[in-house]
Coordinates of C-alpha atoms (C1' of nucleotides) in Angstrom, one line a residue:
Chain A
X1 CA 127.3 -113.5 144.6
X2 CA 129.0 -110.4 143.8
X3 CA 129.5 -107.4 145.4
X4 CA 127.1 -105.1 146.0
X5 CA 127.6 -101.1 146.3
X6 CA 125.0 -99.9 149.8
X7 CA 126.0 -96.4 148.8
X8 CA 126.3 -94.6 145.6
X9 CA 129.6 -94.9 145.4
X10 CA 131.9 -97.4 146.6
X11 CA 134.8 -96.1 148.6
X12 CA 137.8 -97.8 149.5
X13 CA 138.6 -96.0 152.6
X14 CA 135.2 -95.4 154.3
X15 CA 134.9 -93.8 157.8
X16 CA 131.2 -94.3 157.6
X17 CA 129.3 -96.4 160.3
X18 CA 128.5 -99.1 157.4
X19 CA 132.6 -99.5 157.0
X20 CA 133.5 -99.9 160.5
X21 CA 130.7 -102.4 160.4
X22 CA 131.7 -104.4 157.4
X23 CA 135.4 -104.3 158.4
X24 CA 134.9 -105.9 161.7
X25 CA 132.9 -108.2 159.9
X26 CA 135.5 -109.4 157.5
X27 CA 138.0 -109.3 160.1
X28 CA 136.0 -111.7 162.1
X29 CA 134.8 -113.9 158.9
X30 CA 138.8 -114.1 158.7
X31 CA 139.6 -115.1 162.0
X32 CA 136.7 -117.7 162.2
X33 CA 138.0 -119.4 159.1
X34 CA 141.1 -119.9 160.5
X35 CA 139.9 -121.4 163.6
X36 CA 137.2 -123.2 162.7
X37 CA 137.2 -123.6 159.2
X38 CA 134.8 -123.2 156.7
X39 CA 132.1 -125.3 158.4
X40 CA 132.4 -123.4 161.6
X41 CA 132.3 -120.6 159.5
X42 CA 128.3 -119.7 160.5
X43 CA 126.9 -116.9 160.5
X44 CA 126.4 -116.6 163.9
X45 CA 129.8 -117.7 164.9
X46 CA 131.3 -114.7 162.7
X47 CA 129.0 -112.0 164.6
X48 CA 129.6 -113.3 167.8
X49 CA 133.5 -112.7 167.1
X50 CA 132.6 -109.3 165.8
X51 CA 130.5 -108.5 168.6
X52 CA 127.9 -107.5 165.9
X53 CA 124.3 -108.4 165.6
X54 CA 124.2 -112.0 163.0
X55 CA 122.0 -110.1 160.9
X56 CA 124.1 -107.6 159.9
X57 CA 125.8 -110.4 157.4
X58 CA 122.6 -110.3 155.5
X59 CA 122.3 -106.6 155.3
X60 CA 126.1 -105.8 154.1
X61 CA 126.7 -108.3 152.3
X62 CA 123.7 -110.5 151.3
X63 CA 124.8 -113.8 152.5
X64 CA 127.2 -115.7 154.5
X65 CA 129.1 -116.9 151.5
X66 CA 129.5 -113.1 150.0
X67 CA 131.1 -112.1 153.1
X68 CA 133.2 -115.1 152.8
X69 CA 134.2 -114.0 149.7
X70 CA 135.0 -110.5 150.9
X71 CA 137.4 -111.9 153.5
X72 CA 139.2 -113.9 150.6
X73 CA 139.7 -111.1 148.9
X74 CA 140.9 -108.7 152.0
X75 CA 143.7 -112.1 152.7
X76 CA 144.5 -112.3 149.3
X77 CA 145.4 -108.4 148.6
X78 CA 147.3 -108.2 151.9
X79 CA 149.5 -111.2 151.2
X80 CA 149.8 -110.3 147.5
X81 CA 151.3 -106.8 148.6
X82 CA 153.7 -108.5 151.3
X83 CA 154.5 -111.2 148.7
X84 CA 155.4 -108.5 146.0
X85 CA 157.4 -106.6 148.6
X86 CA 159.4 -109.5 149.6
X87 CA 160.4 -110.9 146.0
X88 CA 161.1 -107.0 144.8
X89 CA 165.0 -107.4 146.2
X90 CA 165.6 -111.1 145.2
X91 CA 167.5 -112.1 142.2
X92 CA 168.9 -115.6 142.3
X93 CA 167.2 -119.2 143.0
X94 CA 168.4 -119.4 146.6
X95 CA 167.5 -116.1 147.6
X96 CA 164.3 -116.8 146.2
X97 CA 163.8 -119.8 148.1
X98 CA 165.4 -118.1 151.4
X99 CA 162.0 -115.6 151.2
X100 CA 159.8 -117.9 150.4
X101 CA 160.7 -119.7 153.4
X102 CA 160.2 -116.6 155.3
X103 CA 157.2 -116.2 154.0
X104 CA 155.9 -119.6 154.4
X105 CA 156.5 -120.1 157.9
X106 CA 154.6 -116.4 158.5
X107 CA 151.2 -117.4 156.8
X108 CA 151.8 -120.9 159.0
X109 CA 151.8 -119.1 162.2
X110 CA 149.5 -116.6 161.1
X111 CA 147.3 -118.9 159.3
X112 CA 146.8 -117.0 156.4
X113 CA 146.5 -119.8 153.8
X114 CA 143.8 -121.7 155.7
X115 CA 141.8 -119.1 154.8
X116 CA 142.4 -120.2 151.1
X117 CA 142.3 -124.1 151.7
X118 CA 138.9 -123.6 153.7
X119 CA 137.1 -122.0 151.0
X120 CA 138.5 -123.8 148.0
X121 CA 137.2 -127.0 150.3
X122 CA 134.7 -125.4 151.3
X123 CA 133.3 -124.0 147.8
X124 CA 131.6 -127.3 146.9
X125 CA 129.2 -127.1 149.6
X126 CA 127.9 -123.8 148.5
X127 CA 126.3 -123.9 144.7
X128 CA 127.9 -120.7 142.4
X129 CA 131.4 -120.5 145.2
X130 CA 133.5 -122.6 143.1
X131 CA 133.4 -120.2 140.4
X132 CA 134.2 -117.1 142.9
X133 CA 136.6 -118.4 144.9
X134 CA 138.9 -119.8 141.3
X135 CA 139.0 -116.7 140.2
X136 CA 140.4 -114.9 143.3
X137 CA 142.8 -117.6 143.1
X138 CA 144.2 -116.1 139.6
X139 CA 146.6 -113.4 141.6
X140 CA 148.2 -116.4 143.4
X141 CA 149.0 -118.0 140.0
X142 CA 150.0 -114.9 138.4
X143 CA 152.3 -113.9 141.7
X144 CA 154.2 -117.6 140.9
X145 CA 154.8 -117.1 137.7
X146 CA 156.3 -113.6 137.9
X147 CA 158.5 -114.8 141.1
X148 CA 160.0 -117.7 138.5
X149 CA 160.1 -115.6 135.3
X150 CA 162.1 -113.1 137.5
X151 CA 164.8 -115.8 139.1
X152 CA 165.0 -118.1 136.5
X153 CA 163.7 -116.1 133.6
X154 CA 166.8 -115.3 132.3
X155 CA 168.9 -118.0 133.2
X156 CA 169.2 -121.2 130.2
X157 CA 167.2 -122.7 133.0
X158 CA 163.8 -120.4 132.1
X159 CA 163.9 -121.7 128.5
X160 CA 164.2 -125.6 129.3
X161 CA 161.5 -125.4 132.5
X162 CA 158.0 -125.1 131.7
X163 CA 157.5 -122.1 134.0
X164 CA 153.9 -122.1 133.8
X165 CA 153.4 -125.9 134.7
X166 CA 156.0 -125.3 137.0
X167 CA 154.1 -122.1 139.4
X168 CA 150.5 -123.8 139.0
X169 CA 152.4 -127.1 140.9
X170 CA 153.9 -124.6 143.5
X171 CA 150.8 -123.1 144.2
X172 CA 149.1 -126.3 144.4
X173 CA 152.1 -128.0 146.8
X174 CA 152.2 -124.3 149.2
X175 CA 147.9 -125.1 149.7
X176 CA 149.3 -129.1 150.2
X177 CA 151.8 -128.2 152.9
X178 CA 149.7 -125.5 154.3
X179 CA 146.6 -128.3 154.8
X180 CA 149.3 -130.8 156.5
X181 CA 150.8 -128.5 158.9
X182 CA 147.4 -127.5 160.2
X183 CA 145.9 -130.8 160.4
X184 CA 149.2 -132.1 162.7
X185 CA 150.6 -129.3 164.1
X186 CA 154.1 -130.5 163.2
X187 CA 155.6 -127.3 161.1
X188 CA 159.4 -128.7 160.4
X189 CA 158.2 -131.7 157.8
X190 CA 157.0 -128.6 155.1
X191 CA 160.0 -126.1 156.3
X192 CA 162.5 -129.6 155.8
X193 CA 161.1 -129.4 152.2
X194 CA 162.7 -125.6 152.1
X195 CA 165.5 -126.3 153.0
X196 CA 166.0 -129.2 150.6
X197 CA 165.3 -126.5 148.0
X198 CA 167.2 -124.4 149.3
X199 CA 170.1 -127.2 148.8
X200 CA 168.7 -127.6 144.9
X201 CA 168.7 -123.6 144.5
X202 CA 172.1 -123.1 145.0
X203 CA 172.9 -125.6 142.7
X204 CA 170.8 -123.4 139.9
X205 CA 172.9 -120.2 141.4
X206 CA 175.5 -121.6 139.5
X207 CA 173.9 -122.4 136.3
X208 CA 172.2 -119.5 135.9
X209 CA 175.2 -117.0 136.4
X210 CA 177.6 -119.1 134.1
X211 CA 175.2 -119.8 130.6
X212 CA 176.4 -123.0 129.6
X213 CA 174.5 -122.6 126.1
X214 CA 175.2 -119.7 124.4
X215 CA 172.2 -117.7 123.3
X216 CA 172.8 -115.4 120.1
Chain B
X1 CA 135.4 -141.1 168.1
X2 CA 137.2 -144.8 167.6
X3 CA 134.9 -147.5 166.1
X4 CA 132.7 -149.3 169.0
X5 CA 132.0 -153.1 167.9
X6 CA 128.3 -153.5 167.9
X7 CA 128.0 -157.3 168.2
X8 CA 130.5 -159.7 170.6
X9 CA 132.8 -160.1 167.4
X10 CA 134.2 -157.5 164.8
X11 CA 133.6 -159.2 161.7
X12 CA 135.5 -158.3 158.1
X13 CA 132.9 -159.3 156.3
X14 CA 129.8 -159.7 158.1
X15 CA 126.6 -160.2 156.3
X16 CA 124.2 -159.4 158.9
X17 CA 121.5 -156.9 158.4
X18 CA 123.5 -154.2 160.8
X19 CA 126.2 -154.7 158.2
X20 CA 124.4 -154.0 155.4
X21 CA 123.1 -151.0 156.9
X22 CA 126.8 -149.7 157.8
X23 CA 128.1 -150.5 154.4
X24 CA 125.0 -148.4 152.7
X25 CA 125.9 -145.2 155.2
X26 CA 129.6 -145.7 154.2
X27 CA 128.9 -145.6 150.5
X28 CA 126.5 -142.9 150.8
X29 CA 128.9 -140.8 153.4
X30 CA 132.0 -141.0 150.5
X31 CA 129.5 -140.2 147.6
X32 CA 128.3 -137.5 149.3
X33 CA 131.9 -135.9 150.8
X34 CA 132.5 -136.1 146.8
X35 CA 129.5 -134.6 145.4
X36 CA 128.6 -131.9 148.6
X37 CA 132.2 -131.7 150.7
X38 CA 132.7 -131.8 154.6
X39 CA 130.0 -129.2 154.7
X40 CA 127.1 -131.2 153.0
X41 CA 128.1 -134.1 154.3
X42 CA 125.2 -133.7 156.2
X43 CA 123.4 -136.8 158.6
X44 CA 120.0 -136.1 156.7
X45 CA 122.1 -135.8 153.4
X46 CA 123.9 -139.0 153.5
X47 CA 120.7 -141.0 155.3
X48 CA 118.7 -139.7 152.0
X49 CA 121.2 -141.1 149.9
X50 CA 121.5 -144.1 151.9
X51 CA 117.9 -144.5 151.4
X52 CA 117.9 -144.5 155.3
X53 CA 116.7 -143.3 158.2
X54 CA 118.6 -140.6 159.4
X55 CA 119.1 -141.8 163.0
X56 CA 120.7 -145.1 161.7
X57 CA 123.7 -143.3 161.7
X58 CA 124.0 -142.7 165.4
X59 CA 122.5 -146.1 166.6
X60 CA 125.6 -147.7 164.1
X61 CA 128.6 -145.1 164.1
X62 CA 127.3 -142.3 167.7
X63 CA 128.4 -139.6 165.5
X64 CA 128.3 -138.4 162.1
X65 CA 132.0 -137.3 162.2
X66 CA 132.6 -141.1 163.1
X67 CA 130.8 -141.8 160.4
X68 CA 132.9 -140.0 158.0
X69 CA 135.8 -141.8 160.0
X70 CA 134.8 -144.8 158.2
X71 CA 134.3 -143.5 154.9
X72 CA 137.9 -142.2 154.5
X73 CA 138.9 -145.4 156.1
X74 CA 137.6 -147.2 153.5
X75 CA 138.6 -145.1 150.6
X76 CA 141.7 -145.2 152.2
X77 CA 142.3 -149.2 152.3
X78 CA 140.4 -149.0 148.4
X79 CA 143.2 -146.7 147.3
X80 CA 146.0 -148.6 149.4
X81 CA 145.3 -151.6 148.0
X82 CA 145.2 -150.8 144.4
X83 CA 148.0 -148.3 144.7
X84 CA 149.9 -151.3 145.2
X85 CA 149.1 -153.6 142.8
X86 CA 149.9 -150.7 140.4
X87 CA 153.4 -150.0 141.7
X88 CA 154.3 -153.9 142.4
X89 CA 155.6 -154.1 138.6
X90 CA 157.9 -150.4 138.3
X91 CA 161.6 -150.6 138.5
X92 CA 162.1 -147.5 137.3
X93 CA 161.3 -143.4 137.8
X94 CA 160.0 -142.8 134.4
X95 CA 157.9 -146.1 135.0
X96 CA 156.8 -144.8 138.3
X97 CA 155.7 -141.8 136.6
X98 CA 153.5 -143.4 134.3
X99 CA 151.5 -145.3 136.7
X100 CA 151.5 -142.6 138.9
X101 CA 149.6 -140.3 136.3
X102 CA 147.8 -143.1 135.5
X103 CA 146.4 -143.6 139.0
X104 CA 146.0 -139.6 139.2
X105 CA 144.1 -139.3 136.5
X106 CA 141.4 -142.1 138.0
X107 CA 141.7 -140.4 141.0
X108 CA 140.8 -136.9 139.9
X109 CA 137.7 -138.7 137.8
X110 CA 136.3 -140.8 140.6
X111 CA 137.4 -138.2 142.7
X112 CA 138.9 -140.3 146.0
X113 CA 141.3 -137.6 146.9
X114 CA 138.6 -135.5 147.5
X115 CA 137.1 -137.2 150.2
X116 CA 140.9 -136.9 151.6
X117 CA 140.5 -133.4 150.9
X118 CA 137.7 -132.9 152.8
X119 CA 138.1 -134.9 155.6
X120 CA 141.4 -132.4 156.2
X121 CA 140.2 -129.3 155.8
X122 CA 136.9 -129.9 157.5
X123 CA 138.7 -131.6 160.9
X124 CA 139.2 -128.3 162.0
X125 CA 135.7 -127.3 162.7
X126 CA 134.8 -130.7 164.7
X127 CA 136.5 -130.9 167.8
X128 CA 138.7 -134.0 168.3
X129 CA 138.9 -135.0 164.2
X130 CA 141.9 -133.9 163.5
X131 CA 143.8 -136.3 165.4
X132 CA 142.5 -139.3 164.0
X133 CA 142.1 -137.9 160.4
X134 CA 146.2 -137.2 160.8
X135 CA 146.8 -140.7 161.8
X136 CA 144.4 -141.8 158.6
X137 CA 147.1 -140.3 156.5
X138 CA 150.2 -142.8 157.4
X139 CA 149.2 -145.0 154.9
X140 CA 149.9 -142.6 152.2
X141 CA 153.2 -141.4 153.4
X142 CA 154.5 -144.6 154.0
X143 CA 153.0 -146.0 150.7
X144 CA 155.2 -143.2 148.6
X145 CA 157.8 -143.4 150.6
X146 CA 157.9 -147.2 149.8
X147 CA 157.2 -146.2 146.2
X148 CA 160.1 -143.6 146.2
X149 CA 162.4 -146.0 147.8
X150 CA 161.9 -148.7 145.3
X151 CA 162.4 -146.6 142.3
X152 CA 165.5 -144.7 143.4
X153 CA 166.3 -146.3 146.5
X154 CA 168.9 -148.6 145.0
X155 CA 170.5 -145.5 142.2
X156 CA 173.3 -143.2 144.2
X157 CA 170.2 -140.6 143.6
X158 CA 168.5 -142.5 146.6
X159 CA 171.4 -142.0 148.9
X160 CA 171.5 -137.7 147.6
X161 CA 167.6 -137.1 147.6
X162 CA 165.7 -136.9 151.4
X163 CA 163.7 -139.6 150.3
X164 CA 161.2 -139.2 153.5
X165 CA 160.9 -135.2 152.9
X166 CA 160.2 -135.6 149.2
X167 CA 157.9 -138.5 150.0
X168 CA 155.9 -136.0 152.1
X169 CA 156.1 -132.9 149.4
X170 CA 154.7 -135.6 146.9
X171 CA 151.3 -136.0 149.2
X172 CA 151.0 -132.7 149.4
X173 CA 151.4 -132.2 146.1
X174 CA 149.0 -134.5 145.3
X175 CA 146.2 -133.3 147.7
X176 CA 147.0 -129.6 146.2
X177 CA 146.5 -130.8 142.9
X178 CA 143.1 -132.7 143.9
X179 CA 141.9 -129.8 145.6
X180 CA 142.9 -127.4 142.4
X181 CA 141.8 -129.7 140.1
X182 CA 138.0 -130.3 141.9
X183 CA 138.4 -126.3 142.2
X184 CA 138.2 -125.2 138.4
X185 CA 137.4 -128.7 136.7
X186 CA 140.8 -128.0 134.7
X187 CA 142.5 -131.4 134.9
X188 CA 144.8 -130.3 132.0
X189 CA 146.7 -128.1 134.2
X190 CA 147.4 -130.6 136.6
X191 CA 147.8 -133.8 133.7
X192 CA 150.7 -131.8 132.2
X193 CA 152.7 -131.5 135.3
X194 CA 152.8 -135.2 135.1
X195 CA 154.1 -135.3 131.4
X196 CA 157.1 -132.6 133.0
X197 CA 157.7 -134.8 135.2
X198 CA 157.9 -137.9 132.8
X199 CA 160.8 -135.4 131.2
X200 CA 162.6 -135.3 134.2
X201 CA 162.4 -138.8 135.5
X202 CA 163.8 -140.3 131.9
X203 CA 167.1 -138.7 133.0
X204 CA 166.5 -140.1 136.0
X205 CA 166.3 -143.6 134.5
X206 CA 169.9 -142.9 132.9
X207 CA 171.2 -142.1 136.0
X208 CA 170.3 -144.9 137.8
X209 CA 171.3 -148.2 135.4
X210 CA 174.4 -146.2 135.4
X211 CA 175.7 -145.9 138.7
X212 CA 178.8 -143.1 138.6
X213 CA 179.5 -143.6 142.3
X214 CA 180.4 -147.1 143.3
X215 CA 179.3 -148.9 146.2
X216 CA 181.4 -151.3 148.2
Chain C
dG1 C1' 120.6 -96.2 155.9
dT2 C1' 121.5 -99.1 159.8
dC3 C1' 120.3 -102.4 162.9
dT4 C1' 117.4 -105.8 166.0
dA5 C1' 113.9 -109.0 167.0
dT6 C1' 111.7 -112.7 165.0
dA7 C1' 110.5 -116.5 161.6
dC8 C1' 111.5 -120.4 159.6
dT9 C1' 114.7 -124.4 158.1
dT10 C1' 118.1 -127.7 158.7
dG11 C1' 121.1 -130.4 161.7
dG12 C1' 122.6 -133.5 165.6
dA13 C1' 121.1 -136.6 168.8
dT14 C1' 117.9 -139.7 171.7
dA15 C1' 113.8 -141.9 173.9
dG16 C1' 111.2 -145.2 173.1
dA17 C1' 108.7 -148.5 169.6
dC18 C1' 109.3 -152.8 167.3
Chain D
dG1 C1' 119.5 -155.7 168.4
dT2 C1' 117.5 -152.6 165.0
dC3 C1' 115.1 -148.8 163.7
dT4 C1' 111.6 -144.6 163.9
dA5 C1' 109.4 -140.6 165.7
dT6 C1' 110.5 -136.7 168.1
dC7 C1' 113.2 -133.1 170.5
dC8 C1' 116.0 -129.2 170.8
dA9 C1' 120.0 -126.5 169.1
dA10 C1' 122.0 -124.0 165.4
dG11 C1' 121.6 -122.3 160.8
dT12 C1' 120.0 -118.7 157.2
dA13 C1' 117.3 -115.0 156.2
dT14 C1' 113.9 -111.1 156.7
dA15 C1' 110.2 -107.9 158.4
dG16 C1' 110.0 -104.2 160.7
dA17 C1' 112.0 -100.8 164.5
dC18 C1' 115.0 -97.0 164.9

DNA sequence: GTCTATACTTGGATAGAC
DNA sequence: GTCTATCCAAGTATAGAC
């Protein structure tokens, strides 16, 4: 289930006729997981997309689910990047919020978290994927802890909040709202949520630049 | 897709030998949405469970995605029903809380939510599910609204807090968690988000036999 | 090394038996 | 009305061509 190197060495930045081959295959394993899902997710349906002969899966990557895997990862370390990016210039709760807004209603429209929801649903079809796809879900954890430690962190608030307990229930409401938007189309119940945040945030704002309790 | 009465007379509880026949596929269709996902879930699977012939399923439901139809409606009424006997005897948040966790936790085990799960993230690869796997989820907005209402509908924090947008974060927390949960077979993770919340709804309680604001 | 044609398996659905 | 045997499409995977 895990990668395998064709060549020698494994190159990020290929310009070999296998890369081309395998990018428009990930590309496409992308693109039909957000349309379809994971159960439209065939191999077939993927080449078709790619223009590419169906058998080609099996030769790059060994099986449907390993090129499943590889578009995971190619979502997940492009939103990572654009994540990290975006919470670089933030500092208090409501700005935090305010990107995170922006953010959410980009990987809405661009669908970029169905890719996620479909293969963590789609994991227990598919013996040894559960295992694959909760580890590439590690990052996402890691990213929501680091974007609380770095707003709240320092405020009285950080010590009082369980920040852990805190990001892993973020994570797990952003796949929630993610998997109810899709399903009826209606975006402004999860950005409603936002903006009630938002409301909450600036609240914190003022806590966390005025310390109430001293800290020595 | 909608059900199509086999006899003259839709019957609750029929005990014809059609009936038993449906109420085998149904059984066999959540068990194996729990045990295989949207993916396995299978007509050949869930016959072979059933201990059935496989073309029973379209002679009794036309489709297997009809099929499944009937599964989640039937987990759904389950869960309905004993969500609220459970919430018929809380007054308060903190009380809310507890059953709530309480109900979780059997939840995760038995793994209902699951089924909801799957159902969602699998409607997007058969054409026409989504729409009646959307309206299959009313039930659970409206039943935590109702539960949110009667806990801190009547405090002044019911008149502050968007009870209907919270209402809908909570289900999507709740499916996140499932899905998270069924993902790495942590329940820990998710179990102490509850026991945070507890925290926070004791000062709730406070707040709310203490009204600071009066009403006329 | 890269790709295509082909083999075989599983899945959805129905014609017709009882 | 209820069910089974059978059909054809779609799925994964590979043997062998280039």
């Amino acid at each position: 289930m895990a990668k395998s190197g064709t060549s020698s060495r494994v190159v990020a930045r290929d310009s070999s006729r296998s890369a081309g081959t395998r990018r428009q295959l990930v590309e496409a394993a992308i693109e039909t997981l957000k349309a379809d899902g994971f159960t439209g997710a065939s191999a077939r349906a993927i080449a078709e997309r790619a223009g590419v002969n169906q058998g080609l899966i099996f030769y790059h990557f060994g099986s449907v689910a390993d090129l499943l895997l590889a578009a995971l990862d190619s979502v997940s370390a492009q939103r990572m990047e654009q994540y990290g990016e975006a919470v670089d210039g933030v500092g208090s709760p409501s700005e935090l919020v305010d990107v995170a807004m922006a953010i959410f209603r980009e990987d809405l429209d661009a669908g970029h978290v169905t890719v996620l929801v479909e293969m963590i649903a789609g994991a227990s079809s598919t013996p040894g994927l559960g295992p694959e796809v909760s580890a590439r879900l590690g990052p996402w954890f890691a990213f929501a802890e680091r974007a609380m430690e770095r707003t709240v962190g320092g405020s009285p608030l950080g010590s009082v909040l369980p920040v852990r307990d805190v990001a892993y229930g973020i994570v797990a409401l952003y796949l929630g709202l993610e998997m109810l938007t899709h399903l009826n189309g209606d975006r402004t119940r999860a950005l409603g949520l936002f903006d009630d945040a938002k409301n909450l945030a600036g609240l914190l704002d003022a806590l966390g630049s005025s310390p109430p309790t001293g800290e020595p």
